[in-house]
Coordinates of C-alpha atoms in Angstrom, one line a residue:
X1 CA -34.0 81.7 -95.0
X2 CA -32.3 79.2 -92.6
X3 CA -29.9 77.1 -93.8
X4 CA -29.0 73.2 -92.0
X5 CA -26.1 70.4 -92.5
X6 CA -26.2 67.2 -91.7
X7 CA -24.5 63.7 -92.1
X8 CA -26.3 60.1 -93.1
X9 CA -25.0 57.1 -92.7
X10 CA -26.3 54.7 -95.2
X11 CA -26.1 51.7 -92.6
X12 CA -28.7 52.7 -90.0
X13 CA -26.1 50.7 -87.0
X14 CA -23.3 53.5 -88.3
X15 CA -21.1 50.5 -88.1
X16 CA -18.2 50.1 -90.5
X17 CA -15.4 48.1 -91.1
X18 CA -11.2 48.4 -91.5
X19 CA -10.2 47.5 -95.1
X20 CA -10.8 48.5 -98.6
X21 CA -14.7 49.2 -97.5
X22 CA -16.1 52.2 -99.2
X23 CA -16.8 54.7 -96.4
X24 CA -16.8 58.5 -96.5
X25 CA -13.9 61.1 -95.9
X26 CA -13.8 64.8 -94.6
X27 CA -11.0 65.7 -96.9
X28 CA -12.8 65.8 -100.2
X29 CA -14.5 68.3 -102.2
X30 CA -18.1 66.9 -103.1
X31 CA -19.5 69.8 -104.5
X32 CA -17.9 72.4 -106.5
X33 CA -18.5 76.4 -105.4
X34 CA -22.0 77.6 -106.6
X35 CA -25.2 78.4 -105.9
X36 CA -27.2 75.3 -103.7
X37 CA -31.1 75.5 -104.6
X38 CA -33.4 75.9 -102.4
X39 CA -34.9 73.1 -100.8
X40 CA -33.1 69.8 -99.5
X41 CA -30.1 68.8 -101.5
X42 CA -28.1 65.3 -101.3
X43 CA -25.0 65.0 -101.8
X44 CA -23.8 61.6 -102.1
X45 CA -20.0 60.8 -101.1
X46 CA -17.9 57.7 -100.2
X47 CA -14.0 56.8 -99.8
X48 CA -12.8 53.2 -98.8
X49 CA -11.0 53.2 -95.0
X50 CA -7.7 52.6 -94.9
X51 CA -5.0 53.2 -92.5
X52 CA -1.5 55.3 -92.7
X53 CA 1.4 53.6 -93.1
X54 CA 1.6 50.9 -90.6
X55 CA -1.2 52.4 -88.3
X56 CA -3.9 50.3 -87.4
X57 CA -7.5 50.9 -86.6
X58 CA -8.5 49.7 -83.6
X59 CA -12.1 49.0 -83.0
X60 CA -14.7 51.8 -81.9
X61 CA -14.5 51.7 -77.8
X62 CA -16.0 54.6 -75.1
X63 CA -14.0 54.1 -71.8
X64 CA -13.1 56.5 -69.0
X65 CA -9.6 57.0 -69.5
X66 CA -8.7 55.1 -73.1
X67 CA -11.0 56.5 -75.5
X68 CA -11.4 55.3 -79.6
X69 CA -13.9 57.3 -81.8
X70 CA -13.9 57.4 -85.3
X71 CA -15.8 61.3 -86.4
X72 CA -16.4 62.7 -89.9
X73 CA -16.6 66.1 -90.6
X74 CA -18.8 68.3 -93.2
X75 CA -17.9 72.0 -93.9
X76 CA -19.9 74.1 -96.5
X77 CA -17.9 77.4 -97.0
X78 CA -20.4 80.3 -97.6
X79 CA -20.1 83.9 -98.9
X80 CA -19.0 86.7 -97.1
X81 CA -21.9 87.6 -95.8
X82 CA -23.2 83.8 -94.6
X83 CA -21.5 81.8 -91.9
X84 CA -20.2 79.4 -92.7
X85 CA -21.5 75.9 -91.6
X86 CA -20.3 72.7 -89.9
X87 CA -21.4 69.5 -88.3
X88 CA -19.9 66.2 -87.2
X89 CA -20.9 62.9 -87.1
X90 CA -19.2 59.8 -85.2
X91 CA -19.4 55.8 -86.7
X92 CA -18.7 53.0 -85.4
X93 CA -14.8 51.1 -86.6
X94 CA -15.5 47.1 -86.0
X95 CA -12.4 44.9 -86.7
X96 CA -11.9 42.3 -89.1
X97 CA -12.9 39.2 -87.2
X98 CA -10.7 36.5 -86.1
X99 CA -11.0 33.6 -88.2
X100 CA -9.8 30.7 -85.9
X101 CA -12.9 29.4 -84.4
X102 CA -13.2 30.6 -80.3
X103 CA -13.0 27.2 -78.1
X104 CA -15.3 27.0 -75.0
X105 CA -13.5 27.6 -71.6
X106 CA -16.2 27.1 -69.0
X107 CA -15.0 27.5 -65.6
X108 CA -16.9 26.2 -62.4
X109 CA -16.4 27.7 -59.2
X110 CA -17.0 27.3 -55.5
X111 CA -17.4 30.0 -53.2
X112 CA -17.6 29.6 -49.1
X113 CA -15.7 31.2 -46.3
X114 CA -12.4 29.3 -46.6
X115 CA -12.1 30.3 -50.8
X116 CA -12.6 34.5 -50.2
X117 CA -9.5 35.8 -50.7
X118 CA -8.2 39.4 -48.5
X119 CA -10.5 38.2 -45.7
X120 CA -9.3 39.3 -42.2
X121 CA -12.1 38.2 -39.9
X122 CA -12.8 35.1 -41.5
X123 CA -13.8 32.8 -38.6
X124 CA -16.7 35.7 -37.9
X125 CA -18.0 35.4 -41.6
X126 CA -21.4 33.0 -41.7
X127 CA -21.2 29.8 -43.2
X128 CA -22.2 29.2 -46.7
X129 CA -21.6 27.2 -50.0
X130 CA -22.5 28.9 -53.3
X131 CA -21.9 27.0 -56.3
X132 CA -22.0 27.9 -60.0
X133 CA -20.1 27.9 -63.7
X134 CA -19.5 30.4 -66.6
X135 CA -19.5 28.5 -70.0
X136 CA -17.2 30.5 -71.4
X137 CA -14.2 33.2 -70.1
X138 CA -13.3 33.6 -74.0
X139 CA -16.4 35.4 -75.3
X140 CA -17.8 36.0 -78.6
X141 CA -18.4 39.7 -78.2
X142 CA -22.2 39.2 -80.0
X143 CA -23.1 36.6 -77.7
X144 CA -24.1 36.8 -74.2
X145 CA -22.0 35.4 -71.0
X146 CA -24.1 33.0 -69.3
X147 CA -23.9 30.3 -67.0
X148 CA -25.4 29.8 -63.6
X149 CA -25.4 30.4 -59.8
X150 CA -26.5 27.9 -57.2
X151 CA -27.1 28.9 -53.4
X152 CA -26.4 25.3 -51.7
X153 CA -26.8 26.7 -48.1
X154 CA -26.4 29.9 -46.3
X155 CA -26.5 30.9 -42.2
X156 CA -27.7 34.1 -43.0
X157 CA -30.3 35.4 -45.4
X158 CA -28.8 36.8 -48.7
X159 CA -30.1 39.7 -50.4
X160 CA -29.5 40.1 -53.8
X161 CA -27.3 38.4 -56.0
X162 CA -25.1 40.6 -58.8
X163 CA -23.2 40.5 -62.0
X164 CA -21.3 43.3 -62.0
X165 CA -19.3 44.0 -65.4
X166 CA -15.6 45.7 -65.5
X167 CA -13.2 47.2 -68.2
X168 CA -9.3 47.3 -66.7
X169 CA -7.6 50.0 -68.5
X170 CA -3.8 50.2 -68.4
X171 CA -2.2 53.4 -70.1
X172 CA 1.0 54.4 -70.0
X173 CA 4.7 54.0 -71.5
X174 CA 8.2 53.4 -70.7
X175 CA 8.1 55.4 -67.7
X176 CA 5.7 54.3 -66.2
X177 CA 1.9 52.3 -66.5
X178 CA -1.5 53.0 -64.1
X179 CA -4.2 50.5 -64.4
X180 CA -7.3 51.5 -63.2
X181 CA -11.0 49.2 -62.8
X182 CA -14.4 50.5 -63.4
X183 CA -17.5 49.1 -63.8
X184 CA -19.5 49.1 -67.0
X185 CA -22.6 47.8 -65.4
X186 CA -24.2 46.3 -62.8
X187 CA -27.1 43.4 -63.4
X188 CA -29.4 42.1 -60.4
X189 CA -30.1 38.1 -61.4
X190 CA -31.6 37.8 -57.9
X191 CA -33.4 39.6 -55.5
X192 CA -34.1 38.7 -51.4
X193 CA -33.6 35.3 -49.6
X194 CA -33.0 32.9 -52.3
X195 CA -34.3 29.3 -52.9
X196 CA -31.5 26.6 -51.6
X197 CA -30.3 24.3 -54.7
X198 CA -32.4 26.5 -57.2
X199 CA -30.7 27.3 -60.2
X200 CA -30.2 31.0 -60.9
X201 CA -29.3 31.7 -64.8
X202 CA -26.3 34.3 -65.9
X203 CA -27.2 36.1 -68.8
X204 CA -24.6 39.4 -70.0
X205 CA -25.1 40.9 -72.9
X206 CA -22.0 42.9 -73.2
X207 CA -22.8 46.6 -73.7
X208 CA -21.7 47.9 -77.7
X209 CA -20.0 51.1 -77.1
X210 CA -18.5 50.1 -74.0
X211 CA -16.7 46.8 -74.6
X212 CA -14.7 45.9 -77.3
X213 CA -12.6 43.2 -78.3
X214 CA -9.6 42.6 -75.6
X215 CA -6.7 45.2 -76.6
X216 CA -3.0 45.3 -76.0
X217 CA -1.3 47.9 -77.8
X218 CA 2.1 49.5 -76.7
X219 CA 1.4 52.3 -74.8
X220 CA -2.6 50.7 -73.4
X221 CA -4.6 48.1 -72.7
X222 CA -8.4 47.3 -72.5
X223 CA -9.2 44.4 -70.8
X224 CA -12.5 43.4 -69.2
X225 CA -13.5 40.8 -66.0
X226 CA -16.9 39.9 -64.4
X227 CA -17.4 39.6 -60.6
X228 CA -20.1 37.7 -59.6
X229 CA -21.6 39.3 -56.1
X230 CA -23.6 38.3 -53.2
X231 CA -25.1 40.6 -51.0
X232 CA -25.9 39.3 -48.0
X233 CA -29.0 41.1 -45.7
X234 CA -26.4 42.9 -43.6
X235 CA -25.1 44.2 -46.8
X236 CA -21.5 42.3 -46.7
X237 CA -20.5 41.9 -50.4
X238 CA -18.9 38.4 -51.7
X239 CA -17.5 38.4 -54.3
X240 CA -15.9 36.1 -57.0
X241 CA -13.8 37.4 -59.8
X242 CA -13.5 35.8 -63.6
X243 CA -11.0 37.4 -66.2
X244 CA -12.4 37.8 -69.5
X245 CA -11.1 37.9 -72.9
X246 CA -13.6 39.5 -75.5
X247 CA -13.3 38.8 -79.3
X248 CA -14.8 39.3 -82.4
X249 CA -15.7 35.9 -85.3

């Protein structure tokens, strides 16, 4: 007869919180040895989450190269003559939220030919005027960015317009630090040769395993930006760039 382990979560999101929160633990015994009946047994098990010494326990993020997952891990030791079994399991760690309320920061912006920054041919770029805002550069990580885009006028047809998501991970220590940019994701908000002085909404809803509230710790950091890009029908990118700071209420 086969025999099967698994883990459940009572909280179908797997998400948990730092603090005196009953949780679960791989380091204690929840059955004594003996026989299991046949059939499906539950075992029921909890411990409350709390950090070493002053440790701390920084919320669940998947990056490319800082990485923080939080895993349990079952055993069932078996006879001799039975392998014995594993399996693990991985939850989600939120942090306490902050309790000072998050102000808006809305930033407008301007793009054209004379604000594009690292531009070497710039008198053989088209004209054009693109307006737009972001409500807020602070975000509430549950919430979405928005704002809004405006094409005021453009020589050239454009092609699609983009917001394109990034984490900036630094990681290092005393001897040295590399900070490296990837994107997250990439959203079209536009497609083909828009309508002039039409309003084009931003909408973000930032990604939960991949973002996390803005970290700085010793040796890394997690940070995160937004570039808002227009592709134009020759496929020239421009782009504008808006730092972000994510956190949790």
């Amino acid at each position: 007869m086969s025999v099967t382990l698994d883990i459940r979560l009572k909280r179908a999101n797997k998400v948990y919180h730092e603090g005196p929160i009953q949780l679960i633990s791989s380091n204690i015994e929840v059955a004594k040895a003996g026989k299991v009946p046949g059939g499906k047994t539950e075992i029921p098990f909890e411990f409350p989450l709390l950090t070493k010494g002053n440790k701390v326990l920084y919320e669940t993020y998947h990056g490319v190269f800082v990485n923080i997952q939080y895993t349990l891990r079952c055993d069932m030791k078996r006879s001799l003559l039975a392998k014995d079994l594993s399996r693990t399991c991985e939850f989600m760690v939120h942090c306490q939220p902050q309790k000072a309320k998050v102000l808006p920061t809305p930033v407008d912006f301007t793009i054209t030919p004379d604000t594009l920054q690292n531009t070497r041919e710039r008198s053989l770029l088209p004209k054009f005027l693109i307006r737009g805002h972001l409500d807020a550069t602070t975000c509430v990580i549950s919430q979405p960015l928005t704002g809004e885009v405006v094409v005021e006028n453009s020589q050239v047809p454009i092609k699609s317009i983009e917001l394109q998501l990034v984490r900036v991970e630094t990681c290092g220590c005393a001897e040295g630090y590399a900070r490296d940019a990837t994107e997250i994701q990439n959203i079209q908000i536009a497609e083909g040769d828009v309508c002039h002085s039409l309003s084009i909404p931003i909408y973000m809803v930032f990604p939960r395993l991949f973002t996390c509230p803005t970290l700085e710790t010793t040796n890394f950091k997690v940070e995160f930006e937004v570039n808002v890009v227009i592709v134009l029908h020759d496929d020239h990118l421009i782009t504008e760039n808006f730092p972000l700071k994510l956190c949790r209420v």
